[in-house]
Amino acid sequence: PYEAVLRSFGYGERRTPEEHATARTVLERAVHQAPGYADGWALLSIMCTEEYATGFNLQPDPLGRALHAARQAADAAPSNALAHIALARARFFRKEFQAFRTAADRAIALNPLDGGSLASMGLLMAYSGEWEHGCAMVERAAQRKPHHPGWYWFPFFYNAYRKGDYHGALTYALVKSIESARGRVTYRQLIQSIRRLLPTCGTRQTPQLEGPSPRLGRHFITQQRPAGRLRPRAVRTHPASRSRRG
């Protein structure tokens, strides 16, 4: 059973239908062999919520199975943080937001130093409607883990965008695009990425970012400082976008 749990972690690195199917199969076998194995039940629950969220390898009632597995995990080990993370995820996707927040708070209280769990619960907390609280959780997680994955930026971007702060949304989208490319991105590639992240929606505040065409093939990052920080070139919005700002 323990090997099945380790094997299932591969899905976090390779989010594919094939990897999902393998992880779910080995976890189902693990909890059959060891019905009291909390980690196995918790990860099986997470695989079930992934069924619902991604559409991978759908079987009947993924959220019902997710909730059942999460409850099994919490019953087997009430102080297991992973069990409460699984329970929180199941409640979130079932839109049971009060129960989700209770489970999320319990998960963080049980393992407060786990930055990844804090970020993932913060992201869902923001998406459940607790935007400021959720973003604060993700911000604390990012401070603990400076070299964090790009998805940490998602709640900040959507929070800025939903409030009409399009320049704030642009900033978060820029950072995410640059991080995802690990700094190896040209202006043209960056603009394409931003356009995918920022729906145009006809709003006047949406920046155009075209810039002078000869610069589009140049790399956005010019050099790396000794401390490891990347220095971007100056980014300017199109003059037309500046003139339209209200």
Coordinates of N, CA, C and O in Angstrom, one line a residue, residues 60-137:
P60 N -19.0 6.6 -12.6 CA -20.2 7.2 -12.0 C -19.9 7.9 -10.7 O -19.1 7.4 -9.9
D61 N -20.5 9.0 -10.4 CA -20.5 9.7 -9.2 C -19.1 9.9 -8.6 O -18.8 9.5 -7.5
P62 N -18.2 10.6 -9.3 CA -16.9 10.8 -8.8 C -16.9 11.6 -7.5 O -16.0 11.3 -6.6
L63 N -17.8 12.6 -7.3 CA -17.7 13.4 -6.1 C -18.3 12.6 -4.9 O -17.8 12.8 -3.7
G64 N -19.2 11.7 -5.1 CA -19.7 10.8 -4.0 C -18.6 9.9 -3.6 O -18.4 9.7 -2.4
R65 N -17.9 9.3 -4.5 CA -16.8 8.4 -4.2 C -15.7 9.2 -3.5 O -15.0 8.7 -2.6
A66 N -15.4 10.5 -3.9 CA -14.4 11.3 -3.3 C -14.7 11.6 -1.9 O -13.9 11.5 -1.0
L67 N -16.0 11.9 -1.6 CA -16.4 12.2 -0.2 C -16.3 10.9 0.7 O -15.8 11.0 1.8
H68 N -16.7 9.8 0.1 CA -16.7 8.5 0.9 C -15.2 8.2 1.2 O -14.9 7.9 2.4
A69 N -14.3 8.3 0.3 CA -12.9 8.0 0.5 C -12.3 8.9 1.5 O -11.5 8.6 2.4
A70 N -12.6 10.2 1.4 CA -12.1 11.2 2.3 C -12.6 11.0 3.8 O -11.8 11.1 4.7
R71 N -13.9 10.6 3.9 CA -14.4 10.2 5.2 C -13.7 9.0 5.8 O -13.4 8.9 7.0
Q72 N -13.4 8.0 4.9 CA -12.7 6.8 5.4 C -11.3 7.2 5.9 O -10.9 6.7 6.9
A73 N -10.7 8.2 5.2 CA -9.3 8.6 5.6 C -9.4 9.3 7.0 O -8.6 9.1 7.9
A74 N -10.4 10.2 7.1 CA -10.5 11.0 8.4 C -10.9 10.1 9.5 O -10.4 10.3 10.7
D75 N -11.7 9.1 9.3 CA -12.1 8.2 10.3 C -10.9 7.3 10.8 O -10.8 7.0 12.0
A76 N -10.1 6.9 9.8 CA -8.9 6.1 10.1 C -7.9 6.8 10.9 O -7.2 6.3 11.7
A77 N -7.7 8.1 10.6 CA -6.7 8.9 11.2 C -7.1 10.4 11.3 O -6.9 11.2 10.5
P78 N -7.9 10.7 12.4 CA -8.4 12.0 12.5 C -7.4 13.2 12.5 O -7.8 14.3 12.2
S79 N -6.2 12.9 12.9 CA -5.1 13.9 12.9 C -4.3 13.9 11.7 O -3.2 14.6 11.7
N80 N -4.7 13.3 10.6 CA -4.0 13.2 9.4 C -4.4 14.4 8.5 O -5.5 14.5 8.1
A81 N -3.4 15.3 8.3 CA -3.7 16.5 7.5 C -4.1 16.2 6.1 O -5.0 16.9 5.5
L82 N -3.5 15.2 5.5 CA -3.9 14.8 4.1 C -5.3 14.4 4.0 O -6.0 14.7 3.0
A83 N -5.8 13.7 5.0 CA -7.2 13.3 5.0 C -8.1 14.5 5.0 O -9.2 14.5 4.3
H84 N -7.8 15.5 5.7 CA -8.7 16.7 5.8 C -8.5 17.6 4.5 O -9.5 18.2 4.1
I85 N -7.4 17.5 3.9 CA -7.2 18.1 2.6 C -8.1 17.5 1.6 O -8.8 18.1 0.8
A86 N -8.1 16.1 1.6 CA -9.0 15.4 0.7 C -10.5 15.7 1.0 O -11.3 15.9 0.0
L87 N -10.8 15.8 2.2 CA -12.2 16.1 2.6 C -12.6 17.5 2.2 O -13.7 17.8 1.7
A88 N -11.6 18.5 2.3 CA -11.9 19.8 1.9 C -12.1 19.9 0.4 O -13.0 20.6 -0.1
R89 N -11.3 19.2 -0.4 CA -11.4 19.2 -1.8 C -12.8 18.6 -2.2 O -13.5 19.1 -3.1
A90 N -13.2 17.5 -1.6 CA -14.5 16.9 -2.0 C -15.6 17.8 -1.6 O -16.5 18.0 -2.4
R91 N -15.6 18.5 -0.5 CA -16.6 19.4 -0.1 C -16.6 20.6 -1.1 O -17.7 21.1 -1.4
F92 N -15.4 21.1 -1.5 CA -15.4 22.3 -2.4 C -16.1 21.9 -3.7 O -16.9 22.7 -4.2
F93 N -15.7 20.8 -4.3 CA -16.3 20.5 -5.6 C -17.8 20.1 -5.5 O -18.5 20.3 -6.5
R94 N -18.2 19.7 -4.3 CA -19.7 19.5 -4.1 C -20.4 20.8 -3.8 O -21.6 20.8 -3.5
K95 N -19.6 21.9 -3.8 CA -20.2 23.3 -3.5 C -20.7 23.3 -2.0 O -21.7 24.1 -1.8
E96 N -20.2 22.6 -1.1 CA -20.6 22.6 0.3 C -19.5 23.5 1.0 O -18.6 23.0 1.7
F97 N -19.6 24.8 0.8 CA -18.5 25.7 1.1 C -18.2 25.9 2.6 O -17.1 26.0 2.9
Q98 N -19.3 25.9 3.4 CA -19.0 26.0 4.8 C -18.3 24.8 5.3 O -17.3 24.9 6.1
A99 N -18.7 23.6 4.9 CA -18.0 22.4 5.3 C -16.6 22.3 4.7 O -15.6 21.8 5.4
F100 N -16.4 22.9 3.5 CA -15.1 22.9 2.9 C -14.2 23.8 3.8 O -13.0 23.4 4.1
R101 N -14.6 25.0 4.2 CA -13.8 25.9 4.9 C -13.4 25.3 6.3 O -12.2 25.4 6.7
T102 N -14.3 24.5 6.9 CA -14.0 23.9 8.2 C -12.9 22.8 8.0 O -11.9 22.7 8.7
A103 N -13.0 22.0 6.9 CA -12.0 21.0 6.6 C -10.7 21.6 6.3 O -9.6 21.1 6.7
A104 N -10.7 22.7 5.5 CA -9.5 23.3 5.1 C -8.7 23.9 6.3 O -7.5 23.8 6.4
D105 N -9.5 24.6 7.1 CA -8.9 25.2 8.3 C -8.2 24.1 9.2 O -7.2 24.2 9.8
R106 N -8.9 22.9 9.3 CA -8.4 21.8 10.1 C -7.1 21.2 9.5 O -6.2 20.9 10.2
A107 N -7.1 21.1 8.2 CA -5.9 20.6 7.5 C -4.7 21.5 7.7 O -3.6 21.0 8.0
I108 N -4.9 22.8 7.7 CA -3.8 23.7 7.9 C -3.4 23.7 9.3 O -2.2 23.8 9.6
A109 N -4.3 23.6 10.2 CA -3.9 23.6 11.7 C -3.1 22.4 12.0 O -2.2 22.4 12.8
L110 N -3.4 21.2 11.3 CA -2.7 20.0 11.6 C -1.3 20.0 11.0 O -0.4 19.3 11.5
N111 N -1.0 20.8 10.0 CA 0.3 20.8 9.3 C 0.6 22.2 8.8 O 0.6 22.5 7.6
P112 N 0.8 23.2 9.7 CA 0.9 24.6 9.3 C 2.1 24.9 8.5 O 2.2 26.0 7.9
L113 N 3.2 24.1 8.6 CA 4.4 24.4 7.9 C 4.5 23.9 6.4 O 5.4 24.1 5.7
D114 N 3.4 23.2 6.0 CA 3.4 22.6 4.6 C 2.9 23.7 3.7 O 1.7 24.0 3.6
G115 N 3.9 24.4 3.0 CA 3.5 25.5 2.1 C 2.6 25.0 0.9 O 1.7 25.8 0.5
G116 N 2.8 23.8 0.4 CA 2.0 23.4 -0.7 C 0.6 23.2 -0.3 O -0.3 23.6 -1.1
S117 N 0.3 22.6 0.8 CA -1.0 22.4 1.3 C -1.7 23.8 1.6 O -2.9 24.0 1.3
L118 N -0.9 24.7 2.2 CA -1.5 26.0 2.5 C -1.9 26.7 1.2 O -2.9 27.4 1.1
A119 N -1.0 26.6 0.2 CA -1.3 27.3 -1.1 C -2.6 26.6 -1.8 O -3.4 27.4 -2.3
S120 N -2.6 25.3 -1.8 CA -3.8 24.7 -2.4 C -5.1 25.0 -1.7 O -6.1 25.2 -2.4
M121 N -5.0 25.0 -0.4 CA -6.3 25.3 0.3 C -6.6 26.8 0.2 O -7.8 27.2 0.1
G122 N -5.6 27.6 0.1 CA -5.8 29.1 -0.1 C -6.4 29.3 -1.4 O -7.3 30.2 -1.6
L123 N -6.0 28.6 -2.5 CA -6.5 28.8 -3.8 C -8.0 28.4 -3.8 O -8.8 29.2 -4.3
L124 N -8.3 27.3 -3.2 CA -9.8 26.9 -3.2 C -10.6 27.8 -2.3 O -11.7 28.1 -2.5
M125 N -9.9 28.3 -1.2 CA -10.6 29.2 -0.3 C -11.0 30.5 -1.1 O -12.1 31.0 -1.0
A126 N -10.1 31.0 -1.9 CA -10.4 32.2 -2.7 C -11.5 31.9 -3.7 O -12.5 32.6 -3.8
Y127 N -11.4 30.7 -4.4 CA -12.5 30.4 -5.3 C -13.8 30.1 -4.7 O -14.8 30.1 -5.4
S128 N -13.8 29.8 -3.4 CA -15.1 29.6 -2.7 C -15.8 30.9 -2.4 O -16.9 30.9 -1.9
G129 N -15.1 32.0 -2.6 CA -15.7 33.3 -2.3 C -15.0 34.1 -1.3 O -15.2 35.3 -1.1
E130 N -14.1 33.4 -0.5 CA -13.3 34.1 0.5 C -12.0 34.6 -0.1 O -10.9 34.1 0.1
W131 N -12.1 35.6 -1.0 CA -11.0 36.0 -1.9 C -9.8 36.6 -1.1 O -8.7 36.1 -1.3
E132 N -10.1 37.5 -0.2 CA -8.9 38.1 0.5 C -8.3 37.1 1.5 O -7.0 37.0 1.5
H133 N -9.1 36.3 2.2 CA -8.5 35.3 3.1 C -7.7 34.3 2.3 O -6.6 33.9 2.7
G134 N -8.3 33.8 1.2 CA -7.6 32.8 0.3 C -6.3 33.3 -0.2 O -5.2 32.6 -0.2
C135 N -6.3 34.5 -0.8 CA -5.1 35.1 -1.3 C -4.0 35.3 -0.3 O -2.8 35.2 -0.5
A136 N -4.4 35.7 1.0 CA -3.5 35.9 2.1 C -2.8 34.5 2.4 O -1.6 34.5 2.7
M137 N -3.6 33.4 2.3 CA -3.0 32.1 2.6 C -2.0 31.8 1.5 O -0.9 31.3 1.9

